[in-house]
Amino acid sequence: MINVSISACCLVFLTIITFVYYSKKRIKNVDNKIFSFLIVLNLVGTYIDINGFFMFRTFDENFILNILTSKIYLIYFILYIFILAIYVYNLSYKNINKLIRYFIGIIGIIFLIIFLLPINVNMKENVAYSYGPSVNLGYVCVFTLLALIIIMLVLNIKNIISKKYMPIFAFIFLTLGAFTIQKINPEINLLLLCNSVVTFLMFFTIENPDVKLINQLNIAKDAAEKANMAKTEFLSNMSHEIRTPLNAIVGFSECMLPSTDLNEIKGFATDIVDASHNLLEIVNGILDISKIEANKMEVIPKEYNPREVFNSLCKLVRPRIKEKPIDFKVTISPDLPGILKGDMGKVKQVVLNILTNAAKYTDKGEIEFNITCVNRQDTKKCLLYIAVKDTGRGIKKENLEKLFNKFERIDEDKNTTIEGTGLGLAITKSLTEMMGGKITVNSKFGEGSTFRIYLEQEIISMEIPENTGEEIEIDYSTHNGKRILIVDDSKINLKVANQILKPYNFNVKLIESGYEALELMESQTFDLILMDIMMPKMNGVETLRRLKKMEGFDIPVVALTADAIEGTDEKYLNAGFDGYLSKPIDRYELDRTLKKFLGGNKNE
Ligand code: ADP
């Protein structure tokens, strides 16, 4: 044991440090937990030491409590180095879970042996020290642990420059020094002082709670800065992507204005439509990726007819192939159930993405679109296998991993003529996984690629409904002369809606506010109302509420909205609307809605 006045000093400082350490706000990690244990252990050890001193002075050297105190002190000392060894292991390997269980067992047995072996205690003036078999075994343990610490340091020689190891070096040198001094003069025992000095060093350097907290804040700051940079990069990417089709729209429109050549005007109009669709795709992509990243995307299962969905996707993709010499082959397994339940919108989106990519990145040859399934009648589950195989440019092996990263476009130089954001596959992967599915890709550079999507859907009915979407040629003559009211505060939107409805030969009335709609209802009646949701002063929901209060009002009202939030259709149906159309209005969606409310296909 140590000179009592030094022990008393250690006790005072350790008490202060323990108090300060535990009263400070600390971050919680493994290093901290080990260090907090080390502080308390050191404090307890110092207390045992001082207690032992007074006991040795008061009682006979061979008094049982003196022997016991000496053994407990020895155990404390080994435990301190053991905990320090765990600390070094954690610094070096960042994983102590397995090791701890292993070593605690061994050290427990050693402590038991130390307890059973005899110990001799000697008391000389102010200094008490012990020796004998128990102490010898203690020395063996201490040197073994020190050797282990040194081995760990040597194995991690590269990291040793790190400030984190400095107090450990101090500990090794001090302890070895203290042992040498004790060997020469057994009455001078500085080991407890070494432990306390190392605990002080650690507290004021690597384990200082304030410094740790600042480090943590710095890490958070760096992460925030990185996120900010990613956002700036996202914005600059997006402004470029958005401006490109916008530029085409503005440019072609300006070219169109002075032109009197009908063919030329038609050509410009086609380019404007293409650029607009591209712009819409980009905006939808940005909205989707932001919703996915903000965890705002939900899976909303609904019943749907898969044949209708896949056939409508083929219709969307065919114009993309245009005049390229590509054979587009579609096979839908006859086992495919008639009605499935799942998030139809997302299924459509993911499949459309891989289909459009095949169309975009294939110049000639074949695109095969195969839908097969495994139906489990017992669980009413259908495992869909959707494969899109193309004979396009293919993807290099080293690029396959990057494929699903956002904003990652492969072979950018070749892509310059092909529109895209590099968001499609990132969204596809996230949505597929969100639905509990999987997407895989096989590709040979220069030969072609196969994208496969595996999705589990619920089987509602095996019976195939009559309308499978194979014939969606719009028949404009069905609703001749029907009266339609369109309410929208934007003149442009009114103009667009009016133009889309023109081929139907409706009797269309256009008005700009909910108030006008209420007024108009006093004197006129309509077969259908298409109502914008976001209108100043009185929005669509409020207008509908007031309309419904009018006596005898039973006109179907369809919400028109550019709202991109998930589950919007349900929201508007709950608000009392009879249907929902999202802007920009899709001709086929519109035709389905018209058929539903004006006759033609009441079952839909
Ligand atoms: P985008 O098509 O908008 O660039 P995607 O995320 O859909 O973004 O695709 C990322 C990249 O993967 C594309 O830029 C393209 O280089 C490559 N890619 C995707 N599908 C195919 C395919 N079928 N054949 C060859 N390359 C493809």
Short mmCIF file of C-alpha atoms in Angstrom, two decimals, residues 175-496:
data_model
loop_
_atom_site.label_atom_id
_atom_site.label_comp_id
_atom_site.label_asym_id
_atom_site.label_seq_id
_atom_site.Cartn_x
_atom_site.Cartn_y
_atom_site.Cartn_z
CA THR A 175 3.41 1.34 -13.72
CA LEU A 176 6.67 -0.20 -14.91
CA GLY A 177 8.56 2.61 -13.12
CA ALA A 178 6.56 2.04 -9.93
CA PHE A 179 7.26 -1.70 -10.03
CA THR A 180 10.99 -1.09 -10.49
CA ILE A 181 11.04 1.32 -7.55
CA GLN A 182 9.12 -1.17 -5.44
CA LYS A 183 11.49 -3.98 -6.41
CA ILE A 184 14.44 -1.90 -5.15
CA ASN A 185 12.58 -0.67 -2.09
CA PRO A 186 9.39 -2.65 -1.26
CA GLU A 187 8.27 0.05 1.13
CA ILE A 188 7.81 2.59 -1.66
CA ASN A 189 4.57 1.62 -3.37
CA LEU A 190 3.45 4.10 -6.00
CA LEU A 191 1.00 1.87 -7.86
CA LEU A 192 -2.18 3.54 -6.58
CA LEU A 193 -0.68 6.90 -7.46
CA CYS A 194 -0.07 5.61 -11.02
CA ASN A 195 -3.72 4.58 -11.35
CA SER A 196 -4.91 7.94 -10.06
CA VAL A 197 -2.54 9.90 -12.33
CA VAL A 198 -3.83 7.94 -15.36
CA THR A 199 -7.47 8.53 -14.34
CA PHE A 200 -6.69 12.26 -13.98
CA LEU A 201 -4.93 12.29 -17.35
CA MET A 202 -7.86 10.58 -19.03
CA PHE A 203 -10.35 12.93 -17.43
CA PHE A 204 -8.49 16.01 -18.59
CA THR A 205 -7.71 14.70 -22.08
CA ILE A 206 -9.46 11.98 -24.05
CA GLU A 207 -12.36 11.26 -21.71
CA ASN A 208 -13.19 14.87 -20.88
CA PRO A 209 -17.01 15.01 -21.18
CA ASP A 210 -16.92 18.60 -22.51
CA VAL A 211 -14.41 17.74 -25.23
CA LYS A 212 -16.42 14.64 -26.12
CA LEU A 213 -19.58 16.67 -26.36
CA ILE A 214 -17.83 19.22 -28.58
CA ASN A 215 -16.52 16.38 -30.77
CA GLN A 216 -20.04 15.03 -31.03
CA LEU A 217 -21.32 18.48 -31.97
CA ASN A 218 -18.59 18.77 -34.58
CA ILE A 219 -19.60 15.42 -36.06
CA ALA A 220 -23.25 16.58 -36.15
CA LYS A 221 -22.13 19.87 -37.70
CA ASP A 222 -20.13 18.05 -40.39
CA ALA A 223 -23.13 15.81 -41.14
CA ALA A 224 -25.40 18.88 -41.39
CA GLU A 225 -22.88 20.59 -43.69
CA LYS A 226 -22.67 17.46 -45.86
CA ALA A 227 -26.47 17.26 -46.02
CA ASN A 228 -26.56 20.91 -46.95
CA MET A 229 -24.01 20.36 -49.69
CA ALA A 230 -26.03 17.38 -50.99
CA LYS A 231 -29.10 19.63 -51.01
CA THR A 232 -27.24 22.34 -52.94
CA GLU A 233 -26.00 19.72 -55.39
CA PHE A 234 -29.55 18.37 -55.65
CA LEU A 235 -30.85 21.88 -56.37
CA SER A 236 -28.24 22.59 -59.00
CA ASN A 237 -28.86 19.18 -60.61
CA MET A 238 -32.57 19.74 -60.54
CA SER A 239 -32.50 23.30 -61.82
CA HIS A 240 -30.48 21.99 -64.76
CA GLU A 241 -32.86 19.09 -65.34
CA ILE A 242 -35.97 21.26 -65.04
CA ARG A 243 -34.64 24.08 -67.18
CA THR A 244 -33.75 21.78 -70.07
CA PRO A 245 -37.33 20.73 -70.99
CA LEU A 246 -38.64 24.13 -69.91
CA ASN A 247 -36.24 25.75 -72.30
CA ALA A 248 -37.54 23.49 -75.07
CA ILE A 249 -41.17 24.35 -74.22
CA VAL A 250 -40.54 28.11 -74.22
CA GLY A 251 -38.31 27.93 -77.31
CA PHE A 252 -40.69 25.84 -79.44
CA SER A 253 -43.71 27.90 -78.33
CA GLU A 254 -41.96 31.08 -79.43
CA CYS A 255 -41.05 29.46 -82.75
CA MET A 256 -44.66 28.36 -83.19
CA LEU A 257 -46.22 31.81 -82.72
CA PRO A 258 -45.07 33.50 -85.98
CA SER A 259 -45.37 30.31 -88.04
CA THR A 260 -48.25 29.85 -90.48
CA ASP A 261 -47.11 26.48 -91.80
CA LEU A 262 -49.45 23.91 -90.27
CA ASN A 263 -46.97 21.06 -90.58
CA GLU A 264 -44.26 23.11 -88.90
CA ILE A 265 -46.66 24.08 -86.10
CA LYS A 266 -47.58 20.42 -85.62
CA GLY A 267 -43.89 19.51 -85.41
CA PHE A 268 -43.28 22.17 -82.74
CA ALA A 269 -46.38 21.06 -80.83
CA THR A 270 -45.12 17.46 -80.79
CA ASP A 271 -41.77 18.64 -79.41
CA ILE A 272 -43.55 20.72 -76.77
CA VAL A 273 -45.63 17.71 -75.69
CA ASP A 274 -42.49 15.55 -75.44
CA ALA A 275 -40.64 18.17 -73.39
CA SER A 276 -43.69 18.66 -71.14
CA HIS A 277 -43.92 14.94 -70.42
CA ASN A 278 -40.23 14.90 -69.62
CA LEU A 279 -40.66 17.88 -67.30
CA LEU A 280 -43.56 16.17 -65.57
CA GLU A 281 -41.47 13.04 -65.11
CA ILE A 282 -38.68 15.06 -63.52
CA VAL A 283 -41.01 16.94 -61.16
CA ASN A 284 -42.67 13.68 -60.12
CA GLY A 285 -39.24 12.12 -59.58
CA ILE A 286 -38.14 14.98 -57.33
CA LEU A 287 -41.36 14.79 -55.34
CA ASP A 288 -41.02 11.04 -54.96
CA ILE A 289 -37.39 11.09 -53.86
CA SER A 290 -38.11 13.88 -51.33
CA LYS A 291 -41.07 11.94 -49.95
CA ILE A 292 -39.00 8.74 -49.71
CA GLU A 293 -36.19 10.58 -47.94
CA ALA A 294 -38.60 12.25 -45.53
CA ASN A 295 -40.26 8.87 -44.84
CA LYS A 296 -43.53 10.31 -46.04
CA MET A 297 -44.18 7.63 -48.67
CA GLU A 298 -46.81 5.10 -47.66
CA VAL A 299 -47.95 1.85 -49.23
CA ILE A 300 -51.68 2.12 -49.91
CA PRO A 301 -53.15 -1.23 -51.02
CA LYS A 302 -56.15 -1.21 -53.34
CA GLU A 303 -57.86 -3.76 -55.53
CA TYR A 304 -56.83 -3.61 -59.18
CA ASN A 305 -56.93 -5.51 -62.41
CA PRO A 306 -53.27 -6.42 -63.16
CA ARG A 307 -53.94 -7.14 -66.86
CA GLU A 308 -55.39 -3.68 -67.27
CA VAL A 309 -52.38 -2.15 -65.50
CA PHE A 310 -49.76 -4.03 -67.56
CA ASN A 311 -51.59 -3.41 -70.84
CA SER A 312 -51.86 0.30 -70.10
CA LEU A 313 -48.10 0.35 -69.39
CA CYS A 314 -47.45 -1.20 -72.80
CA LYS A 315 -49.51 1.58 -74.36
CA LEU A 316 -47.42 4.17 -72.57
CA VAL A 317 -44.13 2.60 -73.64
CA ARG A 318 -44.89 1.95 -77.33
CA PRO A 319 -44.67 5.63 -78.33
CA ARG A 320 -41.25 5.75 -76.63
CA ILE A 321 -39.96 3.07 -78.98
CA LYS A 322 -41.33 5.16 -81.85
CA GLU A 323 -39.71 4.30 -85.13
CA LYS A 324 -36.76 2.36 -83.64
CA PRO A 325 -36.40 -1.17 -85.13
CA ILE A 326 -37.41 -2.88 -81.90
CA ASP A 327 -39.67 -5.88 -81.50
CA PHE A 328 -41.71 -5.32 -78.34
CA LYS A 329 -42.97 -8.70 -77.03
CA VAL A 330 -45.41 -8.94 -74.15
CA THR A 331 -46.32 -12.19 -72.38
CA ILE A 332 -48.75 -12.27 -69.51
CA SER A 333 -49.13 -15.65 -67.81
CA PRO A 334 -52.67 -17.06 -68.03
CA ASP A 335 -52.35 -17.87 -64.29
CA LEU A 336 -52.29 -14.17 -63.44
CA PRO A 337 -55.28 -13.60 -61.13
CA GLY A 338 -58.10 -11.32 -62.34
CA ILE A 339 -58.05 -8.97 -59.37
CA LEU A 340 -55.11 -8.39 -57.04
CA LYS A 341 -54.71 -6.18 -54.01
CA GLY A 342 -51.61 -4.06 -53.60
CA ASP A 343 -50.36 -0.54 -54.15
CA MET A 344 -51.33 -0.32 -57.82
CA GLY A 345 -49.84 3.15 -58.29
CA LYS A 346 -46.43 2.04 -57.08
CA VAL A 347 -46.53 -1.26 -59.02
CA LYS A 348 -47.28 0.79 -62.13
CA GLN A 349 -44.52 3.26 -61.38
CA VAL A 350 -41.76 0.69 -60.81
CA VAL A 351 -42.63 -1.40 -63.86
CA LEU A 352 -43.04 1.68 -66.04
CA ASN A 353 -39.59 2.82 -65.01
CA ILE A 354 -37.81 -0.36 -66.08
CA LEU A 355 -39.88 -0.52 -69.27
CA THR A 356 -39.09 3.08 -70.24
CA ASN A 357 -35.40 2.53 -69.46
CA ALA A 358 -35.42 -0.50 -71.79
CA ALA A 359 -37.06 1.66 -74.48
CA LYS A 360 -34.63 4.54 -73.85
CA TYR A 361 -31.42 2.52 -73.81
CA THR A 362 -32.18 0.07 -76.63
CA ASP A 363 -31.68 1.10 -80.24
CA LYS A 364 -32.55 -2.11 -82.04
CA GLY A 365 -33.49 -5.71 -81.43
CA GLU A 366 -36.01 -6.81 -78.84
CA ILE A 367 -37.65 -5.81 -75.62
CA GLU A 368 -39.40 -8.67 -73.83
CA PHE A 369 -41.91 -7.84 -71.13
CA ASN A 370 -42.82 -11.01 -69.20
CA ILE A 371 -45.25 -11.31 -66.33
CA THR A 372 -45.42 -14.65 -64.58
CA CYS A 373 -46.66 -15.55 -61.12
CA VAL A 374 -46.90 -18.19 -58.45
CA ASN A 375 -50.31 -18.30 -56.80
CA ARG A 376 -50.63 -19.68 -53.31
CA GLN A 377 -54.30 -20.43 -52.87
CA ASP A 378 -53.93 -21.34 -49.17
CA THR A 379 -52.54 -17.93 -48.20
CA LYS A 380 -54.29 -16.03 -51.03
CA LYS A 381 -50.93 -14.62 -52.10
CA CYS A 382 -49.63 -14.10 -55.60
CA LEU A 383 -45.89 -13.80 -56.14
CA LEU A 384 -45.45 -11.66 -59.24
CA TYR A 385 -42.30 -12.02 -61.37
CA ILE A 386 -41.98 -9.11 -63.73
CA ALA A 387 -39.05 -9.24 -66.13
CA VAL A 388 -37.97 -6.71 -68.74
CA LYS A 389 -35.25 -8.00 -71.05
CA ASP A 390 -33.67 -5.81 -73.70
CA THR A 391 -30.98 -6.06 -76.36
CA GLY A 392 -29.79 -2.54 -75.61
CA ARG A 393 -26.42 -1.07 -74.76
CA GLY A 394 -26.06 -3.07 -71.50
CA ILE A 395 -24.29 -1.97 -68.36
CA LYS A 396 -20.65 -2.51 -67.43
CA LYS A 397 -20.04 -4.76 -64.39
CA GLU A 398 -18.38 -1.96 -62.42
CA ASN A 399 -21.41 0.26 -62.96
CA LEU A 400 -24.02 -2.23 -61.76
CA GLU A 401 -23.58 -1.18 -58.13
CA LYS A 402 -24.03 2.51 -58.91
CA LEU A 403 -27.20 1.85 -60.86
CA PHE A 404 -29.59 2.31 -57.98
CA ASN A 405 -27.90 5.43 -56.54
CA LYS A 406 -29.81 8.64 -56.98
CA PHE A 407 -28.62 11.08 -59.65
CA GLU A 408 -26.27 8.40 -60.92
CA ARG A 409 -26.36 8.19 -64.69
CA ILE A 410 -24.05 5.66 -66.29
CA ASP A 411 -21.96 6.59 -69.35
CA GLU A 412 -23.09 10.20 -69.11
CA ASP A 413 -21.37 11.11 -72.36
CA LYS A 414 -23.53 8.65 -74.28
CA ASN A 415 -26.62 9.72 -72.35
CA THR A 416 -26.58 13.34 -73.38
CA THR A 417 -29.22 12.79 -76.04
CA ILE A 418 -31.40 10.63 -73.80
CA GLU A 419 -33.47 12.50 -71.26
CA GLY A 420 -33.31 11.33 -67.65
CA THR A 421 -32.45 12.37 -64.14
CA GLY A 422 -30.73 9.33 -62.72
CA LEU A 423 -33.53 9.19 -60.15
CA GLY A 424 -35.68 6.51 -61.77
CA LEU A 425 -33.94 3.37 -60.53
CA ALA A 426 -33.29 4.85 -57.06
CA ILE A 427 -37.03 5.48 -56.74
CA THR A 428 -37.88 2.09 -58.25
CA LYS A 429 -35.67 0.26 -55.75
CA SER A 430 -37.04 2.19 -52.76
CA LEU A 431 -40.65 1.70 -53.81
CA THR A 432 -40.17 -2.02 -54.57
CA GLU A 433 -38.56 -2.59 -51.18
CA MET A 434 -41.25 -0.52 -49.49
CA MET A 435 -43.81 -2.95 -50.93
CA GLY A 436 -41.77 -5.87 -49.53
CA GLY A 437 -40.38 -6.77 -52.97
CA LYS A 438 -36.99 -7.02 -54.62
CA ILE A 439 -35.38 -5.78 -57.83
CA THR A 440 -32.42 -7.44 -59.52
CA VAL A 441 -30.44 -6.76 -62.66
CA ASN A 442 -28.35 -8.87 -65.02
CA SER A 443 -26.51 -7.14 -67.77
CA LYS A 444 -23.81 -7.71 -70.37
CA PHE A 445 -22.20 -4.60 -71.71
CA GLY A 446 -23.01 -4.21 -75.40
CA GLU A 447 -25.51 -7.08 -75.38
CA GLY A 448 -28.42 -6.08 -73.18
CA SER A 449 -29.94 -6.13 -69.72
CA THR A 450 -32.65 -7.92 -67.78
CA PHE A 451 -34.35 -6.18 -64.88
CA ARG A 452 -36.52 -8.38 -62.65
CA ILE A 453 -39.02 -7.30 -60.03
CA TYR A 454 -40.43 -9.73 -57.47
CA LEU A 455 -43.56 -8.59 -55.65
CA GLU A 456 -46.08 -10.29 -53.43
CA GLN A 457 -49.71 -9.22 -53.89
CA GLU A 458 -52.95 -10.43 -52.34
CA ILE A 459 -55.32 -12.45 -54.55
CA ILE A 460 -58.86 -11.06 -54.49
CA SER A 461 -60.27 -13.00 -57.43
CA MET A 462 -58.94 -15.41 -60.04
CA GLU A 463 -61.74 -14.52 -62.45
CA ILE A 464 -60.59 -12.24 -65.24
CA PRO A 465 -62.85 -9.17 -65.64
CA GLU A 466 -64.03 -8.26 -69.12
CA ASN A 467 -62.21 -4.96 -69.31
CA THR A 468 -58.53 -5.80 -69.39
CA GLY A 469 -57.47 -2.49 -70.79
CA GLU A 470 -56.48 -3.91 -74.18
CA GLU A 471 -58.86 -1.58 -76.00
CA ILE A 472 -58.61 1.90 -74.69
CA GLU A 473 -59.33 3.74 -77.93
CA ILE A 474 -61.32 6.70 -76.74
CA ASP A 475 -64.80 6.96 -78.20
CA TYR A 476 -65.55 10.68 -78.12
CA SER A 477 -69.11 10.36 -79.38
CA THR A 478 -70.63 8.71 -76.29
CA HIS A 479 -71.51 11.80 -74.29
CA ASN A 480 -72.61 14.30 -76.97
CA GLY A 481 -74.29 17.42 -75.59
CA LYS A 482 -73.79 16.64 -71.87
CA ARG A 483 -73.42 19.73 -69.65
CA ILE A 484 -70.10 20.05 -67.80
CA LEU A 485 -69.11 22.78 -65.34
CA ILE A 486 -65.40 23.42 -64.72
CA VAL A 487 -64.43 25.52 -61.69
CA ASP A 488 -60.81 26.66 -61.52
CA ASP A 489 -59.28 30.00 -60.50
CA SER A 490 -56.50 29.62 -63.10
CA LYS A 491 -57.47 30.78 -66.60
CA ILE A 492 -54.76 28.60 -68.15
CA ASN A 493 -56.07 25.50 -66.38
CA LEU A 494 -59.60 26.31 -67.59
CA LYS A 495 -58.29 26.66 -71.12
CA VAL A 496 -56.41 23.35 -70.97
#
